[in-house]
Structures are given as C-alpha cells and as structure tokens.
mmCIF file of C-alpha atoms in Angstrom:
data_model
loop_
_atom_site.group_PDB
_atom_site.id
_atom_site.type_symbol
_atom_site.label_atom_id
_atom_site.label_comp_id
_atom_site.label_asym_id
_atom_site.label_seq_id
_atom_site.Cartn_x
_atom_site.Cartn_y
_atom_site.Cartn_z
ATOM 1 C CA LYS A 1 0.000 0.000 0.000
ATOM 2 C CA VAL A 2 1.447 3.362 -1.044
ATOM 3 C CA HIS A 3 1.195 6.226 1.435
ATOM 4 C CA ILE A 4 1.324 9.769 0.091
ATOM 5 C CA TYR A 5 2.453 12.268 2.690
ATOM 6 C CA MET A 6 1.435 15.858 2.094
ATOM 7 C CA ARG A 7 1.845 19.340 3.469
ATOM 8 C CA VAL A 8 -1.496 20.371 4.937
ATOM 9 C CA LEU A 9 -3.320 23.597 5.690
ATOM 10 C CA ALA A 10 -5.772 22.889 8.509
ATOM 11 C CA LEU A 11 -9.090 24.708 8.617
ATOM 12 C CA LEU A 12 -9.346 25.687 12.274
ATOM 13 C CA SER A 13 -12.591 26.860 13.854
ATOM 14 C CA GLY A 14 -11.243 26.574 17.389
ATOM 15 C CA GLY A 15 -13.445 23.603 18.287
ATOM 16 C CA LYS A 16 -12.754 19.973 19.060
ATOM 17 C CA ASP A 17 -13.454 18.579 15.580
ATOM 18 C CA SER A 18 -11.026 20.737 13.634
ATOM 19 C CA THR A 19 -8.442 20.184 16.371
ATOM 20 C CA TYR A 20 -8.741 16.420 16.271
ATOM 21 C CA ALA A 21 -8.708 16.440 12.461
ATOM 22 C CA MET A 22 -5.269 18.080 12.684
ATOM 23 C CA MET A 23 -4.125 15.378 15.081
ATOM 24 C CA LYS A 24 -5.277 12.679 12.662
ATOM 25 C CA CYS A 25 -3.348 14.359 9.843
ATOM 26 C CA VAL A 26 -0.160 14.146 11.880
ATOM 27 C CA GLU A 27 -0.972 10.552 12.868
ATOM 28 C CA HIS A 28 -1.188 9.671 9.166
ATOM 29 C CA GLY A 29 2.209 11.185 8.537
ATOM 30 C CA HIS A 30 1.247 14.511 6.986
ATOM 31 C CA GLU A 31 2.911 17.798 7.894
ATOM 32 C CA LEU A 32 0.875 20.718 9.197
ATOM 33 C CA VAL A 33 2.272 23.864 7.627
ATOM 34 C CA ALA A 34 -0.477 26.464 8.087
ATOM 35 C CA LEU A 35 -3.899 27.210 9.526
ATOM 36 C CA GLY A 36 -6.933 28.830 7.931
ATOM 37 C CA ASN A 37 -9.906 30.508 9.573
ATOM 38 C CA LEU A 38 -12.932 32.437 8.360
ATOM 39 C CA HIS A 39 -14.549 34.716 10.921
ATOM 40 C CA PRO A 40 -17.481 37.138 11.259
ATOM 41 C CA PRO A 41 -16.724 40.597 9.823
ATOM 42 C CA ALA A 42 -16.692 42.258 13.251
ATOM 43 C CA ASP A 43 -14.533 39.511 14.822
ATOM 44 C CA ASP A 44 -15.672 40.642 18.265
ATOM 45 C CA GLY A 45 -16.965 37.399 19.730
ATOM 46 C CA ARG A 46 -20.536 37.735 18.505
ATOM 47 C CA GLU A 47 -21.938 34.682 16.755
ATOM 48 C CA MET A 48 -22.846 34.852 13.082
ATOM 49 C CA ASP A 49 -25.321 32.596 11.286
ATOM 50 C CA SER A 50 -23.347 30.481 8.840
ATOM 51 C CA PHE A 51 -24.155 27.187 7.167
ATOM 52 C CA MET A 52 -20.448 26.471 6.664
ATOM 53 C CA TYR A 53 -18.373 27.819 9.524
ATOM 54 C CA GLN A 54 -18.360 27.704 13.323
ATOM 55 C CA THR A 55 -18.122 31.318 14.415
ATOM 56 C CA VAL A 56 -18.470 30.997 18.203
ATOM 57 C CA GLY A 57 -15.021 31.583 19.680
ATOM 58 C CA SER A 58 -13.456 32.506 16.338
ATOM 59 C CA GLU A 59 -11.867 35.614 17.870
ATOM 60 C CA LEU A 60 -9.650 33.248 19.909
ATOM 61 C CA VAL A 61 -8.262 31.370 16.910
ATOM 62 C CA PRO A 62 -5.146 33.624 16.721
ATOM 63 C CA ALA A 63 -4.325 32.553 20.273
ATOM 64 C CA LEU A 64 -4.690 28.903 19.237
ATOM 65 C CA ALA A 65 -2.320 29.540 16.340
ATOM 66 C CA ASP A 66 0.193 30.865 18.865
ATOM 67 C CA CYS A 67 -0.193 27.641 20.852
ATOM 68 C CA LEU A 68 0.426 25.605 17.688
ATOM 69 C CA GLU A 69 3.240 27.891 16.488
ATOM 70 C CA LEU A 70 1.919 27.764 12.917
ATOM 71 C CA PRO A 71 1.176 30.598 10.479
ATOM 72 C CA LEU A 72 -2.487 31.593 10.428
ATOM 73 C CA PHE A 73 -4.394 32.934 7.447
ATOM 74 C CA ARG A 74 -7.697 34.614 8.282
ATOM 75 C CA ALA A 75 -10.395 36.422 6.372
ATOM 76 C CA PRO A 76 -13.899 37.741 7.132
ATOM 77 C CA ILE A 77 -16.996 35.914 5.971
ATOM 78 C CA THR A 78 -18.496 38.283 3.413
ATOM 79 C CA GLY A 79 -20.894 35.938 1.631
ATOM 80 C CA ASP A 80 -24.113 34.161 2.550
ATOM 81 C CA ALA A 81 -25.426 30.648 1.957
ATOM 82 C CA VAL A 82 -26.741 31.582 -1.480
ATOM 83 C CA ASP A 83 -26.586 28.093 -3.026
ATOM 84 C CA GLN A 84 -28.031 25.766 -0.397
ATOM 85 C CA ARG A 85 -28.322 22.695 -2.598
ATOM 86 C CA LEU A 86 -26.359 19.614 -1.591
ATOM 87 C CA ILE A 87 -24.213 19.715 -4.715
ATOM 88 C CA TYR A 88 -22.661 23.160 -4.742
ATOM 89 C CA GLU A 89 -22.045 25.116 -7.926
ATOM 90 C CA ARG A 90 -19.824 28.180 -7.989
ATOM 91 C CA THR A 91 -21.999 31.112 -6.945
ATOM 92 C CA ASP A 92 -21.006 34.758 -6.598
ATOM 93 C CA GLY A 93 -21.754 36.079 -3.139
ATOM 94 C CA ASP A 94 -21.747 32.649 -1.489
ATOM 95 C CA GLU A 95 -19.723 32.138 1.676
ATOM 96 C CA VAL A 96 -18.010 29.170 0.018
ATOM 97 C CA GLU A 97 -16.194 31.603 -2.260
ATOM 98 C CA ASP A 98 -14.685 33.203 0.851
ATOM 99 C CA LEU A 99 -12.942 29.890 1.499
ATOM 100 C CA LEU A 100 -11.616 29.802 -2.056
ATOM 101 C CA ARG A 101 -10.107 33.266 -1.722
ATOM 102 C CA LEU A 102 -8.615 32.414 1.685
ATOM 103 C CA LEU A 103 -6.856 29.323 0.331
ATOM 104 C CA GLU A 104 -5.618 31.226 -2.711
ATOM 105 C CA ALA A 105 -4.099 33.881 -0.442
ATOM 106 C CA ALA A 106 -2.504 31.255 1.796
ATOM 107 C CA ARG A 107 -1.032 29.339 -1.137
ATOM 108 C CA ALA A 108 0.637 32.515 -2.378
ATOM 109 C CA GLU A 109 2.756 32.425 0.786
ATOM 110 C CA VAL A 110 2.951 28.773 1.891
ATOM 111 C CA GLU A 111 3.242 25.593 -0.156
ATOM 112 C CA PHE A 112 0.703 22.882 0.635
ATOM 113 C CA GLU A 113 -1.012 20.067 -1.228
ATOM 114 C CA ALA A 114 -3.965 19.298 1.041
ATOM 115 C CA VAL A 115 -6.596 20.884 3.262
ATOM 116 C CA CYS A 116 -8.096 19.196 6.309
ATOM 117 C CA CYS A 117 -11.414 19.912 7.994
ATOM 118 C CA GLY A 118 -13.336 18.462 10.920
ATOM 119 C CA ALA A 119 -16.514 17.461 9.069
ATOM 120 C CA ILE A 120 -18.241 14.488 10.717
ATOM 121 C CA LEU A 121 -21.811 14.342 9.460
ATOM 122 C CA SER A 122 -22.490 17.407 7.325
ATOM 123 C CA ASN A 123 -22.529 16.585 3.607
ATOM 124 C CA TYR A 124 -23.194 20.284 3.067
ATOM 125 C CA GLN A 125 -19.853 21.246 4.581
ATOM 126 C CA ARG A 126 -17.815 18.342 3.246
ATOM 127 C CA THR A 127 -18.898 18.687 -0.379
ATOM 128 C CA ARG A 128 -18.200 22.418 -0.376
ATOM 129 C CA VAL A 129 -14.693 22.000 0.970
ATOM 130 C CA GLU A 130 -14.155 19.312 -1.683
ATOM 131 C CA ASP A 131 -15.462 21.654 -4.396
ATOM 132 C CA VAL A 132 -13.025 24.410 -3.418
ATOM 133 C CA CYS A 133 -10.120 21.971 -3.176
ATOM 134 C CA GLU A 134 -10.918 20.507 -6.586
ATOM 135 C CA ARG A 135 -10.911 23.940 -8.173
ATOM 136 C CA LEU A 136 -7.514 24.684 -6.651
ATOM 137 C CA GLY A 137 -5.973 21.280 -7.348
ATOM 138 C CA LEU A 138 -5.770 20.402 -3.647
ATOM 139 C CA VAL A 139 -6.629 17.230 -1.752
ATOM 140 C CA SER A 140 -9.432 17.388 0.824
ATOM 141 C CA LEU A 141 -8.794 15.371 4.005
ATOM 142 C CA ALA A 142 -11.729 14.553 6.296
ATOM 143 C CA TYR A 143 -10.518 11.900 8.728
ATOM 144 C CA LEU A 144 -13.547 12.225 11.032
ATOM 145 C CA TRP A 145 -16.127 11.719 8.293
ATOM 146 C CA GLN A 146 -19.016 9.370 9.214
ATOM 147 C CA ARG A 147 -17.367 8.171 12.406
ATOM 148 C CA ASN A 148 -19.566 6.815 15.192
ATOM 149 C CA GLN A 149 -20.054 9.923 17.309
ATOM 150 C CA ALA A 150 -19.930 8.316 20.749
ATOM 151 C CA GLU A 151 -16.743 6.444 19.872
ATOM 152 C CA LEU A 152 -15.229 9.533 18.286
ATOM 153 C CA LEU A 153 -15.934 11.781 21.276
ATOM 154 C CA ALA A 154 -14.417 9.230 23.654
ATOM 155 C CA GLU A 155 -11.405 8.915 21.352
ATOM 156 C CA MET A 156 -10.894 12.692 21.303
ATOM 157 C CA ALA A 157 -10.926 12.897 25.088
ATOM 158 C CA GLU A 158 -8.606 9.902 25.433
ATOM 159 C CA ALA A 159 -6.211 11.436 22.896
ATOM 160 C CA GLY A 160 -5.866 14.565 25.033
ATOM 161 C CA VAL A 161 -8.233 17.015 23.354
ATOM 162 C CA GLU A 162 -9.231 19.337 26.190
ATOM 163 C CA ALA A 163 -12.229 21.131 24.727
ATOM 164 C CA VAL A 164 -14.885 22.976 26.701
ATOM 165 C CA LEU A 165 -18.410 23.986 25.755
ATOM 166 C CA VAL A 166 -18.767 27.600 24.626
ATOM 167 C CA LYS A 167 -22.344 27.359 23.343
ATOM 168 C CA VAL A 168 -25.366 25.266 24.316
ATOM 169 C CA ALA A 169 -28.618 25.088 22.364
ATOM 170 C CA ALA A 170 -30.425 21.857 23.170
ATOM 171 C CA LEU A 171 -32.792 20.172 25.581
ATOM 172 C CA GLY A 172 -30.871 18.979 28.616
ATOM 173 C CA LEU A 173 -28.116 21.581 28.337
ATOM 174 C CA GLY A 174 -27.905 24.959 30.042
ATOM 175 C CA ALA A 175 -25.562 27.616 31.343
ATOM 176 C CA SER A 176 -24.140 25.273 34.006
ATOM 177 C CA HIS A 177 -22.610 23.097 31.273
ATOM 178 C CA LEU A 178 -20.538 25.890 29.742
ATOM 179 C CA HIS A 179 -16.781 25.846 30.311
ATOM 180 C CA ARG A 180 -16.947 22.133 31.103
ATOM 181 C CA SER A 181 -14.990 19.542 29.161
ATOM 182 C CA ILE A 182 -16.188 16.997 26.635
ATOM 183 C CA ARG A 183 -14.650 14.284 28.810
ATOM 184 C CA GLU A 184 -16.703 15.387 31.810
ATOM 185 C CA LEU A 185 -19.939 15.757 29.854
ATOM 186 C CA ALA A 186 -19.696 12.646 27.646
ATOM 187 C CA PRO A 187 -21.883 10.533 30.006
ATOM 188 C CA LEU A 188 -24.582 13.241 29.944
ATOM 189 C CA PHE A 189 -24.429 13.399 26.148
ATOM 190 C CA GLY A 190 -24.976 9.642 26.015
ATOM 191 C CA ARG A 191 -28.078 9.914 28.178
ATOM 192 C CA LEU A 192 -29.444 12.787 26.095
ATOM 193 C CA GLU A 193 -28.884 10.755 22.937
ATOM 194 C CA GLY A 194 -31.156 8.048 24.314
ATOM 195 C CA ARG A 195 -33.837 10.511 25.419
ATOM 196 C CA PHE A 196 -33.932 13.114 22.660
ATOM 197 C CA GLY A 197 -31.859 11.818 19.738
ATOM 198 C CA PHE A 198 -29.070 14.178 20.817
ATOM 199 C CA HIS A 199 -25.986 14.183 18.556
ATOM 200 C CA VAL A 200 -23.131 13.269 20.884
ATOM 201 C CA CYS A 201 -20.592 15.305 18.893
ATOM 202 C CA GLY A 202 -22.979 18.254 18.554
ATOM 203 C CA GLU A 203 -23.620 17.678 14.846
ATOM 204 C CA GLY A 204 -27.197 18.895 15.210
ATOM 205 C CA GLY A 205 -26.072 22.234 16.637
ATOM 206 C CA GLU A 206 -26.611 21.100 20.215
ATOM 207 C CA TYR A 207 -23.347 22.646 21.393
ATOM 208 C CA GLU A 208 -20.069 24.183 20.225
ATOM 209 C CA THR A 209 -16.644 23.864 21.786
ATOM 210 C CA LEU A 210 -13.320 25.648 22.171
ATOM 211 C CA THR A 211 -10.090 23.662 22.478
ATOM 212 C CA LEU A 212 -7.911 24.813 25.343
ATOM 213 C CA ASP A 213 -5.196 22.202 24.947
ATOM 214 C CA CYS A 214 -4.171 19.156 22.919
ATOM 215 C CA PRO A 215 -0.925 17.234 22.309
ATOM 216 C CA LEU A 216 -0.089 19.403 19.270
ATOM 217 C CA PHE A 217 -0.131 22.599 21.335
ATOM 218 C CA ARG A 218 3.201 23.907 22.615
ATOM 219 C CA ARG A 219 1.227 25.988 25.143
ATOM 220 C CA ARG A 220 -2.376 26.044 26.341
ATOM 221 C CA LEU A 221 -5.208 28.546 26.677
ATOM 222 C CA VAL A 222 -6.817 29.677 29.920
ATOM 223 C CA LEU A 223 -9.977 31.771 29.836
ATOM 224 C CA ARG A 224 -10.248 34.710 32.224
ATOM 225 C CA GLY A 225 -13.550 35.796 33.720
ATOM 226 C CA ALA A 226 -15.595 33.123 31.932
ATOM 227 C CA ARG A 227 -19.333 33.545 32.416
ATOM 228 C CA PRO A 228 -22.598 32.578 30.673
ATOM 229 C CA LEU A 229 -24.318 35.017 28.325
ATOM 230 C CA VAL A 230 -27.872 34.326 27.153
ATOM 231 C CA HIS A 231 -27.946 34.678 23.371
ATOM 232 C CA SER A 232 -31.642 33.931 22.837
ATOM 233 C CA GLU A 233 -34.406 32.737 25.117
ATOM 234 C CA ASP A 234 -36.493 29.649 24.406
ATOM 235 C CA PRO A 235 -40.178 30.551 24.961
ATOM 236 C CA SER A 236 -40.650 27.175 26.638
ATOM 237 C CA GLY A 237 -37.680 27.823 28.896
ATOM 238 C CA MET A 238 -36.301 24.362 28.077
ATOM 239 C CA ALA A 239 -33.504 25.051 25.590
ATOM 240 C CA PRO A 240 -32.198 28.634 25.631
ATOM 241 C CA VAL A 241 -29.137 29.437 23.527
ATOM 242 C CA VAL A 242 -26.359 30.398 25.936
ATOM 243 C CA LEU A 243 -22.802 31.393 25.047
ATOM 244 C CA LEU A 244 -19.659 31.480 27.146
ATOM 245 C CA ALA A 245 -18.286 35.009 27.427
ATOM 246 C CA ALA A 246 -14.831 35.769 28.801
ATOM 247 C CA ASP A 247 -12.865 38.850 29.813
ATOM 248 C CA GLY A 248 -9.797 37.569 28.013
ATOM 249 C CA VAL A 249 -7.516 34.626 27.369
ATOM 250 C CA ASP A 250 -4.033 33.802 28.611
ATOM 251 C CA ILE A 251 -1.513 31.646 26.777
ATOM 252 C CA CYS A 252 0.255 29.575 29.423
ATOM 253 C CA GLY A 253 2.847 26.855 29.638
ATOM 254 C CA LYS A 254 1.496 23.339 29.986
ATOM 255 C CA GLY A 255 0.159 22.824 33.496
ATOM 256 C CA GLU A 256 0.199 26.549 34.319
ATOM 257 C CA GLY A 257 -2.690 28.920 34.935
ATOM 258 C CA GLU A 258 -5.446 26.362 35.475
ATOM 259 C CA SER A 259 -8.842 27.963 35.959
ATOM 260 C CA ALA A 260 -12.014 26.703 37.596
ATOM 261 C CA PRO A 261 -15.381 26.372 35.859
ATOM 262 C CA PRO A 262 -17.763 29.311 36.256
ATOM 263 C CA THR A 263 -19.721 29.545 39.480
ATOM 264 C CA GLY A 264 -22.873 27.452 39.425
ATOM 265 C CA ALA A 265 -21.555 24.519 37.396
ATOM 266 C CA GLY A 266 -23.156 21.440 38.847
ATOM 267 C CA ALA A 267 -23.115 17.737 38.143
ATOM 268 C CA PRO A 268 -24.545 16.532 34.834
#
C-alpha cells in the first residue's frame, strides 16, 4: 500500500473537531504547515449565522495559532449561503467563495497540497470543501467523516483534546454546562442521545466547543472571567441558547494557569 504524505493547511474553527482532524493528519504522517480561519466581519466574539463555519469563539483562533506555532491565514466571511443545494455550484456572493479566496491567499505564501477539515456528518460542509479543493488542485482530508459519534468523542478525550463547551442550544443543556470539558460531559451526552436523539458530537447544533489544549499545542489557553451570556431565550424555557463570554484569554505553559469552571456549574 502506497502512502502519500502531504503538506497540509488545517481549517481551524477553534473547536474539538477541527483540532482532532489536525491530530489525525499528523498521525497519518502529513505535515501541518499552516492554519486557515474564516470569521465574522466584526470579529468581536458575537456569533454569526453560517451554514459552513463555526463562528463561536473565532476571535480566539489567533491565540490557538500561537499555541500551535503555525502561520495563520484569516479572512472575514463576506458571503451568505446563497446556493443551499447539496451539490454546490460556484456562486457569486456565497460564503463558500470566501474559502476559495482564503486558500488562494494562503497558497501565495505557503506551499501545501492538502486541506483538512473536521466534518463528521455534514454533507453540506464536506462537499463544499471538496469543491473548493478541486478547483484549486488540492486534496481534501476529512478523517472524522461518518465516524460513530460516541466512539469519536471518547477517542478525542482519550487522545488529550481538552475542549470545553462555549455554546449550548439543546434540551438537557444549560448555562451550568458551559466551560466544562467533553470528557466530563460525555456521560450526559450519552443519556441525552437516548432521550432526545441528541448528537453526541454536537452535529445537530446542540453545542459548540473551544479547544484549550491538545498534544499538538506547545502551550495552552486559559480563559479569564468566563461567564454565561444568554444569546436567545427559548419561549418554553427548556432550551435557551447560551454562550460562554470571557474577559480575556491567557496563553500559558502546559500545566500553568489552570482555571475553575464558572460559578454554578453542577453535576450533569
């Protein structure tokens, strides 16, 4: 069996999936040479509706790049989800074209043959990344694609992905679950899957994460003044959308600057 090892630009949202996708690239012998991130135009921590990109926590991606010690290429999301069909066709004004321009700009400065993303279940996302890569003559790597979510989440935690919830938007989750790790909350996610059809990896939008540490990081992140912020109320009161706000972030050496969860975090 012939193995082709490539230089890879990793699409980094800041969450657990894109982080673990990078780890799988390294495991398969590829070399990470750069990072790419698309963010809301304001880049001030406010969430933006996007069919393609996780925007919660995107303002912290530069700090993650510092932890990884890799060059980061960023650009604002200027388009919308104009073409929402499963099979994407090049469309002016679509947010997919923002990704094309980002990769073109990155390739002008760094040589790479492949792009990796953390797609698990979304055909919408995967096929669009593949479309952009095909147009640019790049290989699309999606090592997490169609994995069993419970097994994958457990594997991430076991592999040392320390990711905490920065958004909740599902029955059974609330403000007390923010800033808590996927390892800690995995048993709760399993119970919610049985009760409500909850997607254990958050593929239904149930939650979003921010990675604070992983084996690829040379340093780790610590959030300062983390606290819940209600984004939108659920009229039933059962599933409000709550974000994790923070006063700032520190980049610390491994094992330094540990912080406690926000006041009020209880058992699952």
